[in-house]
């Protein structure tokens, strides 16, 4: 891979780590669309616990791995909820990237003619990008066409 | 949109686990054609990014309801439908096995809705929209937004079908009520999905247009876009 690809990967990972590590603490804790749809017929208190009525959500059972050290996006043993949520998010991003990138790397096709063709495409794309950078931003999309 | 244990009965969940496994195998076989040295790490990044953004539940309208990105449209845009479905599936497996989010027994159902249905619906829409809309940033933004929004609604209806097959509460014949509630809520969540997807895709298209799969893979319209002359300038 070219240096530019490494830079893009590093930048993207940094954004993901910030979102999962910091911004996640400002996420809404209310039930999502599916869970709230299943609560129809029940009444809930301020903490979204069922206090009466009858609804599909009452059939919900414990999670098989509910006592995992990272269950419910927190690190067991860390009292500070900001740190707990953030750290679990950071670990989640790193684990997901490791499994994803590692798995896809093992699955990738290699050593055939089309891979060599990609090396050429990499070179062309640099030219295409330079053109896009010089032109109006609206042309970035067009530049992508030239590369393919 | 993660289904918790106990919501759908065991036999139906098992059938969907088998279906999902078969579909993911097909995605691996077909996706390998797309996976080269450049796409593989990018796909890992897409999975990690989707994991991160799925943590960010945003509030919608009234009454204490939230929503979060599903990511099928984003993945389809950036790494294509086959690898994209695998990206979302990786996220769902990590969430179920490590974070206790979405029952392990429900994994096949959740993968079917979010990874398979969501990504497939999104890519079909992307393929159509990119052909009919102008190849401009605005066209790309509209494509991402619409495909993302509708893919969430399609995924939500996947759950309704599963609930019809194996829901653990008798709705008294009122499946249409559940379908309507799910569609309405997820239309609103879809707006958030659309905004996040469009913003992310536009950002990547600006920095590294060659990394947007949909722009590489889909044939360009016969009539050259207006932007061509500007691009060569």
Short mmCIF file of C-alpha atoms in Angstrom, two decimals:
data_model
loop_
_atom_site.label_atom_id
_atom_site.label_comp_id
_atom_site.label_asym_id
_atom_site.label_seq_id
_atom_site.Cartn_x
_atom_site.Cartn_y
_atom_site.Cartn_z
CA UNK A 1 0.00 0.00 0.00
CA UNK A 2 1.02 3.55 -0.67
CA UNK A 3 1.77 5.99 2.12
CA UNK A 4 -1.40 7.90 1.29
CA UNK A 5 -3.46 4.80 2.02
CA UNK A 6 -1.78 4.38 5.39
CA UNK A 7 -2.52 8.02 6.18
CA UNK A 8 -6.17 7.57 5.24
CA UNK A 9 -6.45 4.43 7.38
CA UNK A 10 -4.80 6.12 10.36
CA UNK A 11 -7.03 9.19 9.99
CA UNK A 12 -10.16 7.08 9.70
CA UNK A 13 -9.27 4.99 12.73
CA UNK A 14 -8.59 8.13 14.75
CA UNK A 15 -12.05 9.48 13.92
CA UNK A 16 -13.63 6.13 14.87
CA UNK A 17 -11.69 6.05 18.16
CA UNK A 18 -12.80 9.58 19.04
CA UNK A 19 -16.43 8.81 18.23
CA UNK A 20 -16.47 5.57 20.24
CA UNK A 21 -14.16 6.80 22.98
CA UNK A 22 -15.54 10.27 23.68
CA UNK A 23 -18.68 11.18 21.71
CA UNK A 24 -20.36 7.90 22.73
CA UNK A 25 -20.86 9.36 26.20
CA UNK A 26 -23.30 11.87 24.78
CA UNK A 27 -25.44 9.24 23.02
CA UNK A 28 -29.13 8.87 23.88
CA UNK A 29 -29.82 6.03 26.31
CA UNK A 30 -33.47 5.69 25.37
CA UNK A 31 -34.63 2.44 23.70
CA UNK A 32 -34.05 2.33 19.95
CA UNK A 33 -36.71 2.10 17.27
CA UNK A 34 -37.16 -1.66 17.54
CA UNK A 35 -37.16 -1.82 21.35
CA UNK A 36 -39.61 1.06 21.62
CA UNK A 37 -41.93 -0.57 19.08
CA UNK A 38 -41.93 -3.70 21.25
CA UNK A 39 -42.87 -1.61 24.30
CA UNK A 40 -46.22 -0.65 22.78
CA UNK A 41 -48.91 -1.64 25.29
CA UNK A 42 -46.66 -1.25 28.32
CA UNK A 43 -46.10 1.78 30.49
CA UNK A 44 -42.55 2.69 31.41
CA UNK A 45 -40.99 4.87 34.10
CA UNK A 46 -38.43 7.61 33.58
CA UNK A 47 -35.65 5.03 33.28
CA UNK A 48 -37.55 3.13 30.56
CA UNK A 49 -38.30 0.20 32.91
CA UNK A 50 -41.64 -1.54 32.35
CA UNK A 51 -44.05 -0.74 35.20
CA UNK A 52 -47.33 -2.05 33.80
CA UNK A 53 -49.40 -3.23 30.87
CA UNK A 54 -48.53 -6.00 28.46
CA UNK A 55 -46.25 -5.86 25.43
CA UNK A 56 -43.86 -8.03 23.35
CA UNK A 57 -40.79 -6.62 25.13
CA UNK A 58 -41.78 -8.52 28.30
CA UNK A 59 -40.71 -11.76 26.59
CA UNK A 60 -37.09 -10.56 26.45
CA UNK A 61 -34.63 -12.93 28.13
CA UNK A 62 -31.16 -12.52 29.55
CA UNK A 63 -28.26 -12.27 27.13
CA UNK A 64 -26.12 -15.44 27.01
CA UNK A 65 -22.97 -13.42 27.66
CA UNK A 66 -24.53 -10.71 29.81
CA UNK A 67 -21.73 -11.01 32.35
CA UNK A 68 -18.95 -10.48 29.79
CA UNK A 69 -16.38 -7.95 31.04
CA UNK A 70 -17.48 -5.50 28.34
CA UNK A 71 -21.24 -6.19 28.46
CA UNK A 72 -23.51 -3.22 27.73
CA UNK A 73 -20.61 -1.08 26.50
CA UNK A 74 -18.86 -0.64 29.82
CA UNK A 75 -15.70 -2.07 31.33
CA UNK A 76 -16.50 -4.08 34.44
CA UNK A 77 -14.71 -2.72 37.48
CA UNK A 78 -14.44 0.86 36.27
CA UNK A 79 -16.76 3.06 38.29
CA UNK A 80 -16.42 6.27 36.28
CA UNK A 81 -19.07 5.81 33.60
CA UNK A 82 -17.41 8.24 31.19
CA UNK A 83 -14.15 6.28 31.29
CA UNK A 84 -15.96 2.94 31.29
CA UNK A 85 -18.07 3.73 28.20
CA UNK A 86 -15.20 5.40 26.37
CA UNK A 87 -12.73 2.61 27.04
CA UNK A 88 -15.20 -0.06 25.96
CA UNK A 89 -15.78 1.90 22.76
CA UNK A 90 -12.05 2.18 22.07
CA UNK A 91 -11.58 -1.55 22.66
CA UNK A 92 -14.56 -2.30 20.43
CA UNK A 93 -13.17 -0.22 17.56
CA UNK A 94 -9.75 -1.87 17.86
CA UNK A 95 -11.17 -5.40 18.07
CA UNK A 96 -13.55 -4.79 15.15
CA UNK A 97 -10.73 -3.35 13.05
CA UNK A 98 -8.41 -6.22 13.93
CA UNK A 99 -10.99 -8.90 13.07
CA UNK A 100 -12.24 -7.05 9.99
CA UNK A 101 -8.93 -6.00 8.48
CA UNK A 102 -7.24 -9.28 9.45
CA UNK A 103 -10.04 -11.41 8.08
CA UNK A 104 -10.38 -9.45 4.85
CA UNK A 105 -6.61 -9.47 4.40
CA UNK A 106 -6.58 -13.27 4.62
CA UNK A 107 -9.52 -13.51 2.20
CA UNK A 108 -8.13 -11.12 -0.40
CA UNK A 109 -7.17 -12.40 -3.81
CA UNK A 110 -3.48 -12.14 -4.50
CA UNK A 111 -0.72 -12.87 -6.93
CA UNK A 112 -2.84 -12.77 -10.08
CA UNK A 113 -2.80 -10.37 -12.99
CA UNK A 114 -5.56 -8.20 -11.60
CA UNK A 115 -3.49 -7.44 -8.50
CA UNK A 116 -0.71 -6.11 -10.67
CA UNK A 117 -3.35 -4.09 -12.49
CA UNK A 118 -4.26 -2.48 -9.18
CA UNK A 119 -0.73 -1.22 -8.72
CA UNK A 120 -1.15 0.66 -11.97
CA UNK A 121 -4.51 1.93 -10.82
CA UNK A 122 -2.88 3.27 -7.67
CA UNK A 123 -0.52 5.35 -9.75
CA UNK A 124 -3.32 6.67 -11.91
CA UNK A 125 -5.40 7.56 -8.91
CA UNK A 126 -2.70 9.88 -7.61
CA UNK A 127 -2.91 11.80 -10.86
CA UNK A 128 -6.68 11.81 -10.68
CA UNK A 129 -6.60 13.14 -7.13
CA UNK A 130 -4.17 15.88 -7.99
CA UNK A 131 -6.48 16.96 -10.77
CA UNK A 132 -9.43 16.95 -8.42
CA UNK A 133 -7.55 18.96 -5.84
CA UNK A 134 -6.75 21.63 -8.43
CA UNK A 135 -10.27 21.72 -9.84
CA UNK A 136 -13.46 22.67 -8.07
CA UNK A 137 -14.46 20.32 -5.26
CA UNK A 138 -17.48 19.30 -7.30
CA UNK A 139 -15.14 17.54 -9.68
CA UNK A 140 -13.84 15.03 -7.15
CA UNK A 141 -16.56 12.63 -8.20
CA UNK A 142 -15.59 12.98 -11.83
CA UNK A 143 -11.97 12.35 -10.97
CA UNK A 144 -12.92 8.99 -9.55
CA UNK A 145 -14.30 8.03 -12.93
CA UNK A 146 -10.96 8.62 -14.59
CA UNK A 147 -9.25 6.27 -12.19
CA UNK A 148 -11.50 3.32 -12.92
CA UNK B 1 -32.23 -2.55 15.79
CA UNK B 2 -30.69 -5.47 17.65
CA UNK B 3 -33.17 -8.20 18.61
CA UNK B 4 -32.81 -9.38 22.20
CA UNK B 5 -33.13 -13.00 23.27
CA UNK B 6 -36.67 -14.24 23.79
CA UNK B 7 -38.33 -11.92 21.24
CA UNK B 8 -38.33 -14.47 18.39
CA UNK B 9 -38.73 -18.18 19.13
CA UNK B 10 -35.81 -20.63 18.90
CA UNK B 11 -36.72 -22.62 15.76
CA UNK B 12 -37.24 -19.51 13.62
CA UNK B 13 -34.02 -18.01 14.98
CA UNK B 14 -32.18 -21.22 14.06
CA UNK B 15 -33.57 -21.19 10.51
CA UNK B 16 -32.42 -17.62 10.06
CA UNK B 17 -29.01 -18.48 11.49
CA UNK B 18 -28.64 -21.10 8.76
CA UNK B 19 -29.90 -18.69 6.09
CA UNK B 20 -27.53 -15.97 7.25
CA UNK B 21 -24.59 -18.35 7.29
CA UNK B 22 -25.33 -19.44 3.72
CA UNK B 23 -25.71 -15.85 2.53
CA UNK B 24 -22.49 -14.75 4.25
CA UNK B 25 -20.65 -17.64 2.62
CA UNK B 26 -21.90 -16.39 -0.74
CA UNK B 27 -20.69 -12.89 0.20
CA UNK B 28 -17.23 -14.28 1.01
CA UNK B 29 -17.03 -16.17 -2.29
CA UNK B 30 -18.25 -13.24 -4.40
CA UNK B 31 -16.59 -10.57 -2.25
CA UNK B 32 -13.14 -12.08 -2.76
CA UNK B 33 -13.25 -10.77 -6.31
CA UNK B 34 -13.45 -7.23 -4.92
CA UNK B 35 -10.97 -7.76 -2.09
CA UNK B 36 -7.49 -6.71 -3.12
CA UNK B 37 -4.56 -5.28 -1.20
CA UNK B 38 -6.22 -1.87 -1.14
CA UNK B 39 -9.80 -2.83 -0.30
CA UNK B 40 -9.02 -5.28 2.54
CA UNK B 41 -7.71 -2.74 5.11
CA UNK B 42 -10.32 -0.22 3.94
CA UNK B 43 -13.06 -2.78 4.67
CA UNK B 44 -11.61 -3.28 8.16
CA UNK B 45 -11.78 0.46 8.68
CA UNK B 46 -15.39 0.56 7.46
CA UNK B 47 -16.32 -2.14 10.01
CA UNK B 48 -14.53 -0.28 12.83
CA UNK B 49 -16.18 3.01 11.82
CA UNK B 50 -19.64 1.41 11.74
CA UNK B 51 -19.02 -0.06 15.21
CA UNK B 52 -18.11 3.39 16.51
CA UNK B 53 -21.08 5.19 14.97
CA UNK B 54 -23.51 2.47 16.09
CA UNK B 55 -22.66 3.49 19.66
CA UNK B 56 -23.99 6.97 18.97
CA UNK B 57 -27.72 6.68 19.55
CA UNK B 58 -29.38 9.91 18.51
CA UNK B 59 -32.79 11.01 19.83
CA UNK B 60 -35.70 11.09 17.40
CA UNK B 61 -38.80 13.21 17.70
CA UNK B 62 -40.71 12.74 20.98
CA UNK B 63 -41.30 10.22 23.72
CA UNK B 64 -37.85 8.89 24.52
CA UNK B 65 -37.01 6.96 21.38
CA UNK B 66 -33.52 6.78 19.93
CA UNK B 67 -31.94 5.39 16.80
CA UNK B 68 -28.50 4.60 15.55
CA UNK B 69 -26.71 3.99 12.28
CA UNK B 70 -27.05 0.51 10.80
CA UNK B 71 -24.32 1.09 8.25
CA UNK B 72 -25.43 -1.11 5.34
CA UNK B 73 -25.68 1.77 2.89
CA UNK B 74 -22.37 3.27 4.03
CA UNK B 75 -20.60 -0.06 3.62
CA UNK B 76 -22.20 -0.71 0.22
CA UNK B 77 -21.09 2.71 -0.98
CA UNK B 78 -17.50 2.41 0.20
CA UNK B 79 -16.62 -1.28 -0.26
CA UNK B 80 -19.47 -2.73 -2.34
CA UNK B 81 -22.43 -4.93 -1.42
CA UNK B 82 -20.63 -8.25 -0.83
CA UNK B 83 -17.77 -7.05 1.33
CA UNK B 84 -20.12 -4.42 2.78
CA UNK B 85 -22.52 -7.05 4.13
CA UNK B 86 -19.54 -8.84 5.67
CA UNK B 87 -18.41 -5.59 7.35
CA UNK B 88 -21.80 -5.12 9.04
CA UNK B 89 -21.87 -8.82 10.00
CA UNK B 90 -18.44 -8.49 11.67
CA UNK B 91 -19.79 -5.57 13.72
CA UNK B 92 -22.89 -7.55 14.76
CA UNK B 93 -20.83 -10.58 15.78
CA UNK B 94 -18.47 -8.45 17.89
CA UNK B 95 -21.45 -6.71 19.52
CA UNK B 96 -23.22 -9.99 20.34
CA UNK B 97 -20.16 -11.91 21.57
CA UNK B 98 -18.29 -9.17 23.44
CA UNK B 99 -20.73 -6.38 24.27
CA UNK B 100 -23.89 -8.37 25.06
CA UNK B 101 -25.79 -6.37 22.41
CA UNK B 102 -28.28 -8.48 20.44
CA UNK B 103 -28.79 -12.07 21.59
CA UNK B 104 -26.30 -14.68 20.40
CA UNK B 105 -29.26 -16.92 19.55
CA UNK B 106 -30.73 -13.98 17.58
CA UNK B 107 -27.56 -13.33 15.59
CA UNK B 108 -28.90 -14.90 12.38
CA UNK B 109 -31.98 -12.67 12.53
CA UNK B 110 -29.96 -9.55 13.23
CA UNK B 111 -27.47 -10.34 10.46
CA UNK B 112 -30.37 -10.97 8.06
CA UNK B 113 -31.98 -7.60 8.79
CA UNK B 114 -29.03 -5.28 9.17
CA UNK B 115 -26.17 -6.89 7.25
CA UNK B 116 -28.01 -8.64 4.42
CA UNK B 117 -31.33 -6.85 3.83
CA UNK B 118 -30.02 -3.39 4.67
CA UNK B 119 -26.94 -3.66 2.48
CA UNK B 120 -28.74 -5.34 -0.43
CA UNK B 121 -31.56 -2.78 -0.48
CA UNK B 122 -29.04 0.04 -0.24
CA UNK B 123 -26.89 -1.23 -3.09
CA UNK B 124 -29.85 -1.78 -5.42
CA UNK B 125 -30.90 1.82 -4.80
CA UNK B 126 -27.33 3.08 -5.20
CA UNK B 127 -26.99 1.27 -8.54
CA UNK B 128 -30.19 2.85 -9.84
CA UNK B 129 -29.67 6.34 -8.42
CA UNK B 130 -26.05 6.73 -9.54
CA UNK B 131 -27.18 5.94 -13.08
CA UNK B 132 -30.02 8.44 -13.20
CA UNK B 133 -28.60 11.26 -11.10
CA UNK B 134 -25.87 13.62 -12.34
CA UNK B 135 -22.32 12.62 -11.38
CA UNK B 136 -21.81 15.56 -9.09
CA UNK B 137 -21.30 15.89 -5.37
CA UNK B 138 -24.99 16.70 -5.04
CA UNK B 139 -25.92 13.57 -6.98
CA UNK B 140 -23.66 11.46 -4.80
CA UNK B 141 -25.12 13.02 -1.63
CA UNK B 142 -28.71 12.38 -2.71
CA UNK B 143 -27.82 8.79 -3.66
CA UNK B 144 -26.23 8.12 -0.27
CA UNK B 145 -29.05 9.80 1.66
CA UNK B 146 -31.96 8.10 -0.11
CA UNK B 147 -30.32 4.65 -0.20
CA UNK B 148 -29.46 4.87 3.50
CA UNK B 149 -32.92 6.10 4.55
CA UNK B 150 -34.84 3.44 2.65
CA UNK B 151 -32.45 0.63 3.61
CA UNK B 152 -33.29 1.24 7.28
CA UNK B 153 -37.01 0.96 6.56
CA UNK B 154 -36.44 -2.27 4.59
CA UNK B 155 -34.38 -3.71 7.46
CA UNK B 156 -37.15 -2.81 9.94
CA UNK B 157 -39.67 -4.71 7.82
CA UNK B 158 -37.35 -7.71 7.86
CA UNK B 159 -37.94 -7.81 11.59
CA UNK B 160 -41.71 -7.63 11.06
CA UNK B 161 -41.58 -10.70 8.80
CA UNK B 162 -39.48 -12.53 11.39
CA UNK B 163 -41.93 -11.55 14.11
CA UNK B 164 -44.79 -12.81 11.96
CA UNK B 165 -42.98 -16.17 11.67
CA UNK B 166 -41.80 -16.57 15.23
CA UNK B 167 -42.78 -13.68 17.49
CA UNK B 168 -43.18 -14.77 21.12
CA UNK B 169 -46.18 -12.54 21.84
CA UNK B 170 -49.53 -12.97 20.16
CA UNK B 171 -50.29 -9.63 18.61
CA UNK B 172 -53.93 -10.61 18.20
CA UNK B 173 -53.70 -10.38 14.42
CA UNK B 174 -52.38 -6.85 14.58
CA UNK B 175 -49.16 -7.45 12.66
CA UNK B 176 -49.97 -4.46 10.46
CA UNK B 177 -49.83 -2.30 13.58
CA UNK B 178 -46.30 -3.47 14.33
CA UNK B 179 -45.31 -3.02 10.68
CA UNK B 180 -46.65 0.53 10.70
CA UNK B 181 -45.00 1.46 13.98
CA UNK B 182 -41.66 0.00 12.86
CA UNK B 183 -41.82 1.70 9.45
CA UNK B 184 -42.74 5.08 10.94
CA UNK B 185 -40.04 5.08 13.60
CA UNK B 186 -37.40 3.83 11.18
CA UNK B 187 -38.32 6.41 8.56
CA UNK B 188 -37.25 8.99 11.13
CA UNK B 189 -34.16 7.03 12.17
CA UNK B 190 -33.44 6.67 8.44
CA UNK B 191 -33.12 10.45 8.14
CA UNK B 192 -30.25 10.27 10.63
CA UNK B 193 -28.80 7.29 8.79
CA UNK B 194 -29.05 9.23 5.53
CA UNK B 195 -27.32 12.33 6.93
CA UNK B 196 -24.47 10.31 8.47
CA UNK B 197 -24.02 8.21 5.33
CA UNK B 198 -24.07 11.17 2.94
CA UNK B 199 -21.65 13.17 5.08
CA UNK B 200 -19.21 10.28 5.39
CA UNK B 201 -19.36 9.32 1.70
CA UNK B 202 -18.88 12.94 0.59
CA UNK B 203 -15.89 13.28 2.90
CA UNK B 204 -14.24 10.14 1.54
CA UNK B 205 -15.10 11.17 -2.06
CA UNK B 206 -13.37 14.48 -1.45
CA UNK B 207 -10.22 13.07 0.16
CA UNK B 208 -9.85 9.80 -1.73
CA UNK B 209 -12.47 9.45 -4.51
CA UNK B 210 -10.73 6.26 -5.65
CA UNK B 211 -11.78 4.62 -2.35
CA UNK B 212 -15.52 4.94 -3.06
CA UNK B 213 -16.48 1.53 -4.48
CA UNK B 214 -19.78 2.67 -5.97
CA UNK B 215 -18.00 5.30 -8.08
CA UNK B 216 -15.46 2.77 -9.37
CA UNK B 217 -17.79 -0.15 -9.99
CA UNK B 218 -20.88 1.34 -11.54
CA UNK B 219 -20.78 2.20 -15.23
CA UNK B 220 -20.82 5.87 -15.98
CA UNK B 221 -23.71 7.39 -17.93
CA UNK B 222 -23.28 7.50 -21.70
CA UNK B 223 -23.60 11.29 -21.71
CA UNK B 224 -20.51 12.84 -20.10
CA UNK B 225 -21.29 14.71 -16.91
CA UNK B 226 -20.98 18.48 -17.01
CA UNK B 227 -18.10 18.33 -14.56
CA UNK B 228 -15.73 16.55 -16.95
CA UNK B 229 -14.29 19.67 -18.53
CA UNK B 230 -13.78 21.21 -15.10
CA UNK B 231 -12.03 18.07 -13.92
CA UNK B 232 -9.38 18.13 -16.64
CA UNK B 233 -8.81 21.84 -16.40
#
